[in-house]
Amino acid sequence: MNALPDCQTLLLESHNGVLHITLNRPESRNAMSLHMVAELRAVLAAVRDDRAVRALVIGGAGGHFCAGGDIKDMASARAQGPDAYRELNRAFGALLQEVQHAPQVVITVLQGAVLGGGLGLACVSDVALADHLAQFGLPETSLGVLPAQIAPFVVQRIGLTQARRLALTAARFDGTQARRMGLVHFVEHDAQALAERLDEILAHVLCCAPGANATTKKLLLASAGQPSDALLDDAAQWFSEAVTGAEGIEGTMAFVQKRKPGWAS
């Protein structure tokens, strides 16, 4: 295996051709900071051409997968202006594209909060396992902003009809509902069952030739069509406009102040 980067927001463990990547900001329910995005992208780059790495397993520390974007990054971007919001948002879209196109089999293990960007990561995994009590959702519009980089991948995963309902209501749903709509493949009722299911899936993955898997994945993604760079660039611009507008300012401030925004009072 190639040398992996040193990481502050991720725990990395390699075993038997499988790289386990744990999002490790439990104090924020593993909210996706720019630092975490950069570290994830660096890890993906380090293993992209390494066929000794057969699978990537992404999970979260502290009983949660990922609660979405880090509100502290939003506050920092506010001081820098609209361009900073656009670049912050687009960086996450680039991460989703890179996970989607990783030549390894990408498996997500979903527990606790699977919100916003966390749901986006689940949507670009090849195999998704969930605890039945995991809480999924796209809360962005309830904060006055958009699921800008996530939306195209959600539509691709579960279809336009379900994506419209979830994004336009910010509704929460559990692991069982996520399986019904095709977002996840397996739902288990405890950590032990999740671990056993993961072992079963990895055993199947390791029966497949890594080069054949990589090319087959490329073929399948090309057959399905992909969210384009142009669309994600536009989405980042729309996100910047939303978050710097009146609704975005009110929604993010309401979140920080733990109150309902004006439109929901």
Coordinates of C-alpha atoms in Angstrom, one line a residue:
M1 CA 0.0 0.0 0.0
N2 CA 1.2 3.5 -0.8
A3 CA 2.0 5.9 2.2
L4 CA -1.2 7.5 3.5
P5 CA -1.3 11.1 4.6
D6 CA -1.3 12.1 8.3
C7 CA -4.8 13.1 9.3
Q8 CA -6.3 15.0 12.1
T9 CA -10.0 14.5 11.4
L10 CA -9.8 10.9 10.2
L11 CA -8.8 7.6 11.6
L12 CA -7.2 5.2 9.1
E13 CA -6.8 1.5 9.5
S14 CA -5.7 -0.9 6.8
H15 CA -6.3 -4.7 6.9
N16 CA -6.4 -7.4 4.3
G17 CA -6.7 -5.0 1.4
V18 CA -9.4 -2.9 3.0
L19 CA -8.9 0.7 4.2
H20 CA -11.2 1.7 7.0
I21 CA -11.7 5.5 7.1
T22 CA -13.5 6.8 10.2
L23 CA -14.7 10.4 10.3
N24 CA -13.4 11.5 13.7
R25 CA -14.9 14.7 14.9
P26 CA -17.3 13.1 17.4
E27 CA -17.8 16.4 19.3
S28 CA -19.6 17.8 16.3
R29 CA -21.3 14.5 15.2
N30 CA -18.5 14.3 12.5
A31 CA -19.7 17.5 10.8
M32 CA -17.8 17.9 7.5
S33 CA -15.3 20.7 7.9
L34 CA -13.1 21.9 5.0
H35 CA -10.2 20.3 6.8
M36 CA -12.0 16.9 6.8
V37 CA -12.9 17.4 3.1
A38 CA -9.2 18.1 2.2
E39 CA -8.0 15.1 4.2
L40 CA -10.6 12.7 2.6
R41 CA -9.5 13.9 -0.8
A42 CA -5.9 13.4 0.0
V43 CA -6.5 9.8 1.2
L44 CA -8.5 9.1 -2.0
A45 CA -5.7 10.5 -4.1
A46 CA -3.1 8.4 -2.2
V47 CA -4.9 5.1 -2.9
R48 CA -6.5 5.8 -6.3
D49 CA -3.9 3.8 -8.3
D50 CA -3.1 1.2 -5.6
R51 CA -4.8 -2.0 -6.5
A52 CA -3.6 -3.6 -3.2
V53 CA -6.4 -1.5 -1.7
R54 CA -9.6 -3.4 -2.7
A55 CA -12.2 -1.6 -0.7
L56 CA -12.8 1.6 1.3
V57 CA -15.1 1.4 4.3
I58 CA -16.3 4.8 5.5
G59 CA -17.8 5.2 9.0
G60 CA -18.1 7.7 11.8
A61 CA -16.8 7.9 15.4
G62 CA -19.0 8.3 18.4
G63 CA -22.2 6.7 17.1
H64 CA -22.8 9.1 14.3
F65 CA -21.8 9.0 10.6
C66 CA -21.9 12.7 9.6
A67 CA -24.2 15.5 10.6
G68 CA -23.6 17.6 7.4
G69 CA -21.4 20.7 6.9
D70 CA -19.6 22.4 9.6
I71 CA -21.4 25.6 10.6
K72 CA -18.0 27.1 11.8
D73 CA -16.7 27.0 8.2
M74 CA -19.9 28.9 7.2
A75 CA -19.1 31.6 9.7
S76 CA -15.6 31.9 8.5
A77 CA -16.7 32.1 4.9
R78 CA -19.1 34.9 5.8
A79 CA -16.2 37.1 6.7
Q80 CA -14.6 36.5 3.3
G81 CA -17.6 37.0 1.1
P82 CA -19.6 35.1 -1.6
D83 CA -16.5 33.6 -3.4
A84 CA -15.5 31.8 -0.2
Y85 CA -19.0 30.3 0.1
R86 CA -18.9 29.1 -3.5
E87 CA -15.4 27.6 -3.1
L88 CA -16.4 25.9 0.2
N89 CA -19.4 24.4 -1.4
R90 CA -17.7 23.3 -4.6
A91 CA -14.9 21.6 -2.6
F92 CA -17.5 19.2 -1.1
G93 CA -18.9 18.5 -4.6
A94 CA -15.4 17.6 -5.8
L95 CA -15.1 15.2 -2.9
L96 CA -18.4 13.5 -3.8
Q97 CA -17.2 13.1 -7.4
E98 CA -13.9 11.6 -6.3
V99 CA -15.7 9.1 -3.9
Q100 CA -18.1 8.2 -6.7
H101 CA -15.3 7.5 -9.1
A102 CA -12.9 5.8 -6.7
P103 CA -11.7 2.6 -8.4
Q104 CA -12.1 0.7 -5.1
V105 CA -15.5 -0.6 -3.8
V106 CA -16.7 2.1 -1.4
I107 CA -18.9 0.9 1.5
T108 CA -20.5 3.3 4.0
V109 CA -21.6 2.2 7.5
L110 CA -24.3 4.5 8.6
Q111 CA -25.3 5.1 12.2
G112 CA -26.8 8.1 14.1
A113 CA -26.9 11.3 12.1
V114 CA -26.7 10.9 8.3
L115 CA -27.6 14.4 7.3
G116 CA -26.8 16.8 4.5
G117 CA -23.3 16.0 3.3
G118 CA -23.4 12.7 5.2
L119 CA -26.4 11.7 3.2
G120 CA -24.5 12.8 0.1
L121 CA -21.6 10.5 1.0
A122 CA -24.0 7.6 1.4
C123 CA -25.4 8.3 -2.1
V124 CA -22.0 7.9 -3.7
S125 CA -21.1 4.7 -2.0
D126 CA -21.3 1.4 -3.9
V127 CA -22.8 -0.5 -0.9
A128 CA -24.5 1.2 2.0
L129 CA -25.3 -0.4 5.4
A130 CA -27.4 1.3 8.0
D131 CA -28.5 0.9 11.6
H132 CA -32.3 0.9 11.6
L133 CA -32.3 3.9 14.0
A134 CA -30.0 6.0 11.8
Q135 CA -31.5 9.4 11.1
F136 CA -31.3 10.6 7.5
G137 CA -32.3 13.9 6.1
L138 CA -31.6 17.0 3.9
P139 CA -32.0 19.8 6.3
E140 CA -30.6 22.6 4.1
T141 CA -33.8 24.3 3.0
S142 CA -34.9 24.5 6.7
L143 CA -31.7 26.6 7.1
G144 CA -32.5 28.9 4.2
V145 CA -29.8 27.3 1.9
L146 CA -29.6 24.6 -0.7
P147 CA -28.4 21.0 -0.8
A148 CA -26.4 22.3 -3.8
Q149 CA -23.6 19.8 -4.3
I150 CA -25.6 16.9 -2.8
A151 CA -28.8 17.1 -4.8
P152 CA -27.6 15.7 -8.2
F153 CA -26.2 12.6 -6.4
V154 CA -29.3 12.1 -4.4
V155 CA -31.5 12.3 -7.6
Q156 CA -29.2 9.7 -9.2
R157 CA -29.4 7.4 -6.2
I158 CA -33.1 7.5 -5.4
G159 CA -34.8 9.2 -8.3
L160 CA -36.3 12.7 -8.8
T161 CA -39.7 12.0 -7.1
Q162 CA -38.2 10.9 -3.8
A163 CA -35.5 13.6 -3.9
R164 CA -38.0 16.3 -4.4
R165 CA -40.0 15.2 -1.4
L166 CA -37.0 15.0 0.9
A167 CA -35.3 18.2 -0.2
L168 CA -38.4 20.3 -0.2
T169 CA -39.7 19.2 3.2
A170 CA -36.4 18.6 5.1
A171 CA -38.1 15.5 6.4
R172 CA -36.1 13.0 8.6
F173 CA -36.4 9.3 8.0
D174 CA -34.8 6.2 9.4
G175 CA -32.7 3.3 8.1
T176 CA -35.7 1.2 7.3
Q177 CA -37.2 3.9 5.2
A178 CA -33.8 4.6 3.5
R179 CA -33.7 1.0 2.4
R180 CA -37.3 1.1 1.0
M181 CA -36.3 4.0 -1.2
G182 CA -33.1 2.4 -2.4
L183 CA -30.7 4.7 -0.6
V184 CA -29.2 1.9 1.4
H185 CA -28.9 -1.8 0.7
F186 CA -28.9 -3.4 4.1
V187 CA -30.4 -2.4 7.5
E188 CA -29.4 -4.0 10.8
H189 CA -30.6 -3.7 14.3
D190 CA -27.4 -3.5 16.3
A191 CA -23.7 -2.9 16.0
Q192 CA -22.8 -6.6 16.0
A193 CA -25.1 -7.3 13.1
L194 CA -23.7 -4.3 11.2
A195 CA -20.2 -5.7 11.7
E196 CA -21.2 -9.2 10.6
R197 CA -22.9 -7.8 7.5
L198 CA -19.8 -5.7 6.6
D199 CA -17.6 -8.8 6.9
E200 CA -19.9 -10.7 4.6
I201 CA -19.9 -8.0 2.0
L202 CA -16.1 -7.6 2.2
A203 CA -15.7 -11.4 1.7
H204 CA -17.7 -11.1 -1.6
V205 CA -15.7 -8.0 -2.7
L206 CA -12.4 -9.8 -2.1
C207 CA -13.5 -12.6 -4.4
C208 CA -13.6 -10.2 -7.3
A209 CA -10.5 -9.1 -9.3
P210 CA -9.6 -5.5 -8.3
G211 CA -8.9 -4.4 -11.9
A212 CA -12.1 -5.9 -13.2
N213 CA -14.0 -4.3 -10.4
A214 CA -12.5 -0.9 -11.1
T215 CA -13.3 -1.1 -14.8
T216 CA -16.8 -2.5 -14.2
K217 CA -17.5 0.4 -11.8
K218 CA -16.3 2.9 -14.5
L219 CA -18.6 1.2 -17.0
L220 CA -21.7 1.2 -14.7
L221 CA -21.2 4.9 -13.8
A222 CA -20.8 5.9 -17.5
S223 CA -24.0 3.9 -18.3
A224 CA -26.0 5.8 -15.7
G225 CA -24.9 9.3 -16.5
Q226 CA -23.1 11.6 -14.1
P227 CA -23.6 14.9 -12.3
S228 CA -21.5 17.2 -14.5
D229 CA -18.8 19.7 -13.5
A230 CA -20.9 22.5 -15.1
L231 CA -24.0 21.6 -13.0
L232 CA -22.0 21.5 -9.7
D233 CA -20.3 24.8 -10.6
D234 CA -23.7 26.4 -11.1
A235 CA -24.9 24.8 -7.8
A236 CA -22.0 26.3 -5.9
Q237 CA -22.9 29.7 -7.2
W238 CA -26.5 29.3 -6.3
F239 CA -25.5 28.1 -2.8
S240 CA -23.3 31.2 -2.4
E241 CA -26.2 33.5 -3.4
A242 CA -28.6 31.6 -1.0
V243 CA -26.3 31.6 2.0
T244 CA -25.5 35.3 1.7
G245 CA -29.2 36.3 1.2
A246 CA -31.7 37.1 3.8
E247 CA -33.0 33.6 4.2
G248 CA -29.5 32.0 4.5
I249 CA -28.4 34.6 7.1
E250 CA -31.6 34.1 9.2
G251 CA -31.5 30.3 8.8
T252 CA -27.9 29.8 9.9
M253 CA -28.2 32.3 12.7
A254 CA -31.3 30.5 14.0
F255 CA -29.4 27.2 13.9
V256 CA -26.5 28.7 15.9
Q257 CA -28.9 30.3 18.4
K258 CA -31.0 27.1 18.6
R259 CA -34.3 28.7 17.7
K260 CA -36.7 28.5 14.8
P261 CA -36.1 30.7 11.8
G262 CA -38.6 33.5 11.2
W263 CA -40.4 31.6 8.4
A264 CA -41.1 28.6 10.8
S265 CA -42.2 30.6 13.9

